Coordinates of C-alpha atoms and ligand atoms in Angstrom, one line a residue:
M1 CA -19.4 5.7 7.7
A2 CA -17.4 2.5 8.1
S3 CA -17.6 0.9 11.6
T4 CA -15.9 -2.5 11.3
W5 CA -12.4 -2.7 9.8
F6 CA -10.0 -5.4 8.9
I7 CA -6.3 -4.3 8.9
T8 CA -3.0 -6.1 8.1
G9 CA 0.3 -5.0 9.7
T10 CA -1.1 -3.5 12.9
S11 CA 2.0 -3.9 15.1
S12 CA 3.4 -0.4 14.2
G13 CA 3.2 2.6 12.0
F14 CA 0.0 3.4 10.1
G15 CA -1.7 0.1 10.9
R16 CA -1.2 0.5 14.7
H17 CA -2.3 4.2 14.6
M18 CA -5.4 3.3 12.6
T19 CA -6.3 0.5 15.1
E20 CA -5.9 2.9 18.1
L21 CA -7.9 5.7 16.5
L22 CA -10.7 3.4 15.3
L23 CA -11.1 1.7 18.7
D24 CA -11.0 5.1 20.4
R25 CA -13.9 6.3 18.3
G26 CA -15.9 3.2 19.1
D27 CA -15.4 1.1 15.9
R28 CA -14.6 -2.6 15.8
V29 CA -11.2 -3.8 14.4
A30 CA -10.1 -7.2 13.1
A31 CA -6.4 -6.6 13.5
T32 CA -3.9 -9.0 11.9
L33 CA -0.2 -9.0 12.7
R34 CA 2.7 -11.4 13.0
N35 CA 2.9 -11.1 16.8
P36 CA -0.5 -10.4 18.3
S37 CA 1.0 -9.7 21.8
R38 CA 2.0 -6.3 20.3
L39 CA -1.6 -5.2 20.8
D40 CA -2.1 -6.5 24.3
D41 CA -2.5 -3.0 25.6
L42 CA -5.3 -2.2 23.2
A43 CA -7.0 -5.6 23.9
A44 CA -7.0 -4.8 27.6
K45 CA -8.5 -1.3 27.0
H46 CA -11.1 -2.1 24.3
G47 CA -12.2 -5.8 25.0
D48 CA -14.4 -7.4 22.3
R49 CA -14.2 -4.5 19.9
L50 CA -10.6 -5.6 19.1
W51 CA -10.3 -9.1 17.4
R52 CA -6.8 -10.2 16.8
A53 CA -5.3 -12.9 14.5
Q54 CA -1.8 -13.9 14.0
L55 CA -1.0 -13.5 10.3
D56 CA 2.2 -13.4 8.2
V57 CA 0.7 -12.0 5.0
T58 CA 3.0 -14.2 2.8
D59 CA 1.1 -17.3 4.1
T60 CA -1.8 -17.3 1.6
A61 CA -3.6 -20.3 3.1
R62 CA -3.5 -18.8 6.6
M63 CA -4.7 -15.4 5.1
R64 CA -7.8 -17.1 3.7
E65 CA -8.5 -18.7 7.1
V66 CA -8.1 -15.4 9.0
V67 CA -10.3 -13.5 6.5
D68 CA -13.1 -16.1 6.8
A69 CA -12.8 -16.1 10.6
A70 CA -13.0 -12.3 10.8
F71 CA -16.1 -12.1 8.6
A72 CA -17.6 -15.0 10.7
E73 CA -16.8 -13.1 13.9
F74 CA -18.2 -9.7 12.9
G75 CA -20.8 -10.7 10.3
R76 CA -20.0 -7.6 8.3
I77 CA -16.7 -5.8 7.6
D78 CA -17.1 -2.3 6.2
A79 CA -13.5 -1.6 5.3
V80 CA -10.4 -3.7 4.5
V81 CA -7.0 -2.1 4.8
S82 CA -4.1 -3.9 3.1
N83 CA -1.3 -2.1 4.9
A84 CA 1.5 -4.6 5.7
G85 CA 4.6 -4.0 3.7
Y86 CA 8.3 -3.1 4.0
G87 CA 11.1 -1.5 2.1
L88 CA 14.0 -3.1 0.3
I89 CA 17.0 -0.9 -0.3
G90 CA 19.9 -1.8 -2.6
L91 CA 21.1 -1.6 -6.2
A92 CA 19.3 -4.1 -8.4
E93 CA 22.5 -5.9 -9.0
E94 CA 23.4 -6.2 -5.3
L95 CA 20.2 -7.7 -4.0
S96 CA 20.0 -11.5 -3.3
D97 CA 17.4 -13.7 -5.1
E98 CA 15.7 -14.3 -1.7
Q99 CA 15.4 -10.6 -0.9
I100 CA 13.7 -10.0 -4.2
E101 CA 11.3 -12.9 -3.7
R102 CA 10.4 -11.8 -0.2
Q103 CA 9.7 -8.3 -1.3
I104 CA 7.4 -9.4 -4.1
D105 CA 5.7 -12.0 -1.9
T106 CA 5.0 -9.5 0.9
N107 CA 4.3 -6.2 -1.0
V108 CA 2.6 -7.6 -4.2
T109 CA 1.4 -11.2 -3.9
A110 CA 0.0 -10.8 -0.4
P111 CA -2.2 -7.7 -1.2
I112 CA -3.5 -9.4 -4.3
Q113 CA -4.4 -12.6 -2.4
L114 CA -6.0 -10.5 0.4
A115 CA -8.2 -8.8 -2.2
R116 CA -9.1 -12.2 -3.7
A117 CA -9.9 -13.6 -0.2
V118 CA -12.2 -10.7 0.9
T119 CA -14.0 -10.1 -2.4
P120 CA -16.6 -12.9 -2.1
H121 CA -17.5 -11.6 1.4
L122 CA -17.7 -8.0 0.3
R123 CA -19.8 -9.0 -2.7
A124 CA -22.1 -11.1 -0.5
Q125 CA -22.7 -8.2 1.9
G126 CA -23.3 -5.7 -0.9
G127 CA -20.0 -3.9 -1.0
G128 CA -17.4 -2.3 1.2
R129 CA -14.2 -0.3 1.1
F130 CA -10.7 -1.6 0.1
L131 CA -7.8 0.6 1.0
Q132 CA -4.4 -0.4 -0.3
T133 CA -1.3 1.3 1.0
S134 CA 0.8 2.2 -2.0
S135 CA 3.2 5.1 -2.0
M136 CA 4.3 8.2 -3.9
G137 CA 6.9 5.5 -4.9
G138 CA 4.1 3.9 -7.0
H139 CA 4.4 6.8 -9.4
I140 CA 8.0 8.0 -9.1
V141 CA 11.4 6.4 -8.4
F142 CA 14.5 6.9 -6.3
P143 CA 17.8 5.1 -7.0
A144 CA 18.5 2.0 -4.9
M145 CA 14.8 1.2 -4.4
S146 CA 14.0 -0.6 -7.7
L147 CA 12.3 -3.6 -6.1
Y148 CA 10.2 -1.5 -3.7
H149 CA 9.1 0.7 -6.6
T150 CA 8.4 -2.5 -8.6
S151 CA 6.1 -3.6 -5.8
K152 CA 4.2 -0.3 -5.5
W153 CA 3.9 0.2 -9.3
A154 CA 2.6 -3.4 -9.5
L155 CA -0.1 -2.6 -6.8
E156 CA -1.2 0.5 -8.8
G157 CA -1.8 -1.7 -11.8
F158 CA -3.5 -4.5 -10.0
F159 CA -5.8 -2.3 -7.9
E160 CA -6.7 0.0 -10.7
T161 CA -8.0 -3.1 -12.6
Y162 CA -9.6 -4.7 -9.5
A163 CA -11.5 -1.5 -8.9
L164 CA -12.9 -1.6 -12.4
E165 CA -14.0 -5.2 -11.9
T166 CA -15.6 -4.8 -8.5
E167 CA -17.2 -1.4 -8.4
R168 CA -20.4 -3.0 -9.8
F169 CA -20.6 -4.9 -6.4
G170 CA -20.3 -1.7 -4.4
I171 CA -16.7 -2.4 -3.6
R172 CA -14.8 0.9 -3.7
T173 CA -11.0 0.7 -3.8
T174 CA -8.5 3.5 -2.9
L175 CA -4.7 3.4 -3.4
I176 CA -3.2 5.4 -0.5
E177 CA 0.0 7.2 -1.7
P178 CA 1.9 8.7 1.2
G179 CA 5.2 10.6 0.9
M180 CA 7.9 10.1 3.5
V181 CA 6.6 9.5 7.0
A182 CA 8.7 8.8 10.1
T183 CA 7.6 5.3 11.1
D184 CA 9.5 2.0 11.7
F185 CA 9.5 1.6 7.9
Y186 CA 13.0 3.0 7.6
S187 CA 14.6 1.1 10.5
S188 CA 12.9 -2.1 9.4
A189 CA 14.0 -1.9 5.7
D190 CA 15.9 -4.8 4.3
V191 CA 19.3 -3.7 2.8
A192 CA 21.4 -5.4 0.1
P193 CA 24.0 -7.6 1.7
S194 CA 27.0 -6.6 -0.4
Q195 CA 28.4 -3.4 -1.8
L196 CA 29.6 -3.6 -5.4
P197 CA 32.7 -1.4 -5.9
A198 CA 31.6 -0.6 -9.5
Y199 CA 28.8 1.7 -8.0
A200 CA 31.0 3.4 -5.4
G201 CA 30.3 7.1 -5.1
T202 CA 27.0 7.0 -7.0
Q203 CA 23.9 8.4 -5.5
A204 CA 22.3 4.9 -5.5
A205 CA 25.3 3.4 -3.5
D206 CA 25.2 6.3 -1.1
L207 CA 21.5 5.9 -0.5
T208 CA 21.9 2.2 0.0
H209 CA 24.6 2.5 2.5
G210 CA 23.1 5.3 4.5
K211 CA 25.3 8.2 3.5
S212 CA 22.6 10.5 2.3
S213 CA 19.2 9.3 3.5
V214 CA 16.6 11.8 4.9
A215 CA 16.7 12.0 8.7
L216 CA 13.4 10.9 10.3
E217 CA 13.0 14.4 11.8
D218 CA 13.2 16.0 8.4
M219 CA 10.4 13.9 6.9
P220 CA 7.2 15.8 6.2
G221 CA 4.7 13.2 7.2
D222 CA 3.0 12.7 10.6
P223 CA 2.1 9.0 10.9
R224 CA -1.0 9.6 13.1
K225 CA -2.3 12.2 10.6
V226 CA -1.8 9.7 7.8
A227 CA -3.8 7.1 9.8
E228 CA -6.5 9.8 10.4
A229 CA -6.6 10.5 6.7
M230 CA -6.9 6.8 5.8
I231 CA -9.9 6.6 8.2
R232 CA -11.5 9.6 6.6
I233 CA -11.1 8.0 3.1
G234 CA -12.6 4.8 4.4
D235 CA -15.6 6.7 5.7
L236 CA -16.3 8.6 2.4
A237 CA -19.4 7.8 0.4
D238 CA -17.5 8.4 -2.8
P239 CA -13.8 7.7 -2.2
P240 CA -11.1 8.6 -4.8
R241 CA -9.4 5.8 -6.7
R242 CA -6.0 7.3 -5.5
Q243 CA -5.1 9.6 -2.7
L244 CA -1.8 11.4 -2.3
L245 CA -0.8 12.2 1.3
G246 CA 1.9 14.7 2.1
S247 CA 3.3 17.8 0.5
D248 CA 6.3 15.8 -0.9
A249 CA 3.9 13.2 -2.4
Y250 CA 1.8 15.9 -4.0
R251 CA 4.8 17.9 -5.5
L252 CA 6.9 14.9 -6.7
V253 CA 3.9 13.0 -8.2
H254 CA 2.4 16.1 -9.7
D255 CA 5.7 17.0 -11.4
A256 CA 6.4 13.5 -12.6
L257 CA 2.9 13.1 -14.1
K258 CA 3.1 16.5 -15.8
A259 CA 6.5 15.6 -17.4
R260 CA 5.0 12.2 -18.5
L261 CA 2.0 13.9 -20.1
E262 CA 4.2 16.4 -21.9
S263 CA 6.4 13.5 -23.1
A264 CA 3.3 11.5 -24.3
E265 CA 1.9 14.5 -26.1
A266 CA 5.2 15.1 -27.9
Q267 CA 5.0 11.5 -29.2
Y268 CA 1.6 11.9 -30.8
E269 CA 2.7 12.1 -34.5
F270 CA 5.2 9.3 -34.1
A271 CA 2.7 7.0 -32.3
L272 CA 0.3 7.3 -35.2
T273 CA 2.9 6.1 -37.7
T274 CA 2.2 2.5 -36.8
D275 CA -1.6 2.5 -37.4
R276 CA -2.7 0.4 -40.3
D277 CA -3.4 2.4 -43.6
G278 CA -6.9 3.9 -43.5
F279 CA -7.4 3.6 -39.8
V280 CA -9.1 6.8 -38.4
P281 CA -7.9 7.4 -34.8
P282 CA -10.6 8.6 -32.3
Q283 CA -10.3 12.3 -31.6
A284 CA -8.6 13.2 -28.3
Ligands
LIG301 N1 6.5 5.3 6.2 C1 6.6 5.8 4.9 O1 7.3 6.8 4.6 C2 5.7 5.2 3.9 C3 5.5 5.9 2.7 C4 4.7 5.3 1.7 C5 4.1 4.1 1.9 N2 4.4 3.4 3.1 C6 3.7 2.0 3.2 O2 2.9 2.0 4.3 C7 2.8 0.7 4.8 C8 2.9 0.7 6.3 O3 4.3 1.1 6.6 P1 4.6 2.0 7.9 O4 5.2 3.2 7.4 O5 3.5 2.0 8.8 O6 5.9 1.1 8.4 P2 6.0 0.1 9.7 O7 5.8 0.8 11.0 O8 7.3 -0.6 9.5 O9 4.8 -0.9 9.5 C9 4.8 -2.0 8.6 C10 3.9 -3.1 9.1 O10 3.9 -4.1 8.1 C11 4.1 -5.3 8.8 N3 4.6 -6.4 8.0 C12 5.7 -6.4 7.2 N4 5.9 -7.6 6.7 C13 4.9 -8.4 7.1 C14 4.5 -9.7 6.8 N5 5.2 -10.6 6.1 N6 3.3 -10.2 7.4 C15 2.6 -9.4 8.2 N7 2.9 -8.1 8.5 C16 4.1 -7.6 7.9 C17 5.0 -5.0 10.0 O11 4.9 -6.0 10.9 P3 6.1 -6.5 11.9 O12 6.1 -5.6 13.1 O13 5.7 -7.9 12.2 O14 7.3 -6.4 11.1 C18 4.3 -3.7 10.4 O15 3.2 -3.9 11.2 C19 3.8 -0.2 4.0 O16 3.1 -0.9 3.0 C20 4.7 0.9 3.4 O17 5.2 0.4 2.1 C21 5.1 3.9 4.0

């Protein structure tokens, strides 16, 4: 069972709930966030078991300093949770260059750099857990969220590979894939600055400009239950490479993967047409 945790993005949502739940059960947490005063209440209640560091995850140099300081403080960290992230809503053509860069810096580059920063420490201590908050949106797509999906699909590719490379050191990686959960995620989302008339009346334009988004009270997920589930996964001796959370995540990803498998199988004969003459393909 993990007992010392490092978590990014602990000011609200899953990160904040995890920090509260872990401290309540007696664990130690290295909590990082942009504004550490957001955890003053937990610091007053839990004392030394909560270690806080100011961190904007897009500052890679600062991230390395904070990671090194956290391992120096606790000696050992059992589980690292790369949770910080936000949504970007808007048609691909409407988004500004700066919005695209900030989304990729925060949701893709930062988790990759966090993994690179903690790996030497996890290797030296004989392993640990790495939990990366992905999304059902790392397997499926909705209109008007192309850059958010880009970020989560990118994480799926990076961490699948990272897991293969680091399992030999006892590092076990899990991609956490929630469905829709009522957190600050939706109110904090960045939105395209302009509306292009060419897309007026499309589902993507309506989603971007708030005409048909799902109300918070209609979302299936409970943020505290998601945090509890993430802790359970961090505690597992043999954690899964990926974990769906929520009935919506299960249904939508299940149906999308089934459709992709059927499509791939239908392409079998055509795919083989480009093998060199005489090549014998391995049997499926
Ligand atoms: N809620 C959902 O429906 C849902 C579904 C699937 C996946 N997720 C993923 O779950 C993760 C957590 O989201 P949440 O739902 O808990 O939303 P949230 O309450 O908005 O939490 C997001 C956290 O990320 C932090 N953050 C954003 N940019 C940061 C930066 N540059 N540096 C440091 N921290 C930063 C925020 O800090 P500040 O307070 O400083 O902004 C906040 O602590 C995200 O990666 C999100 O993509 C959410």
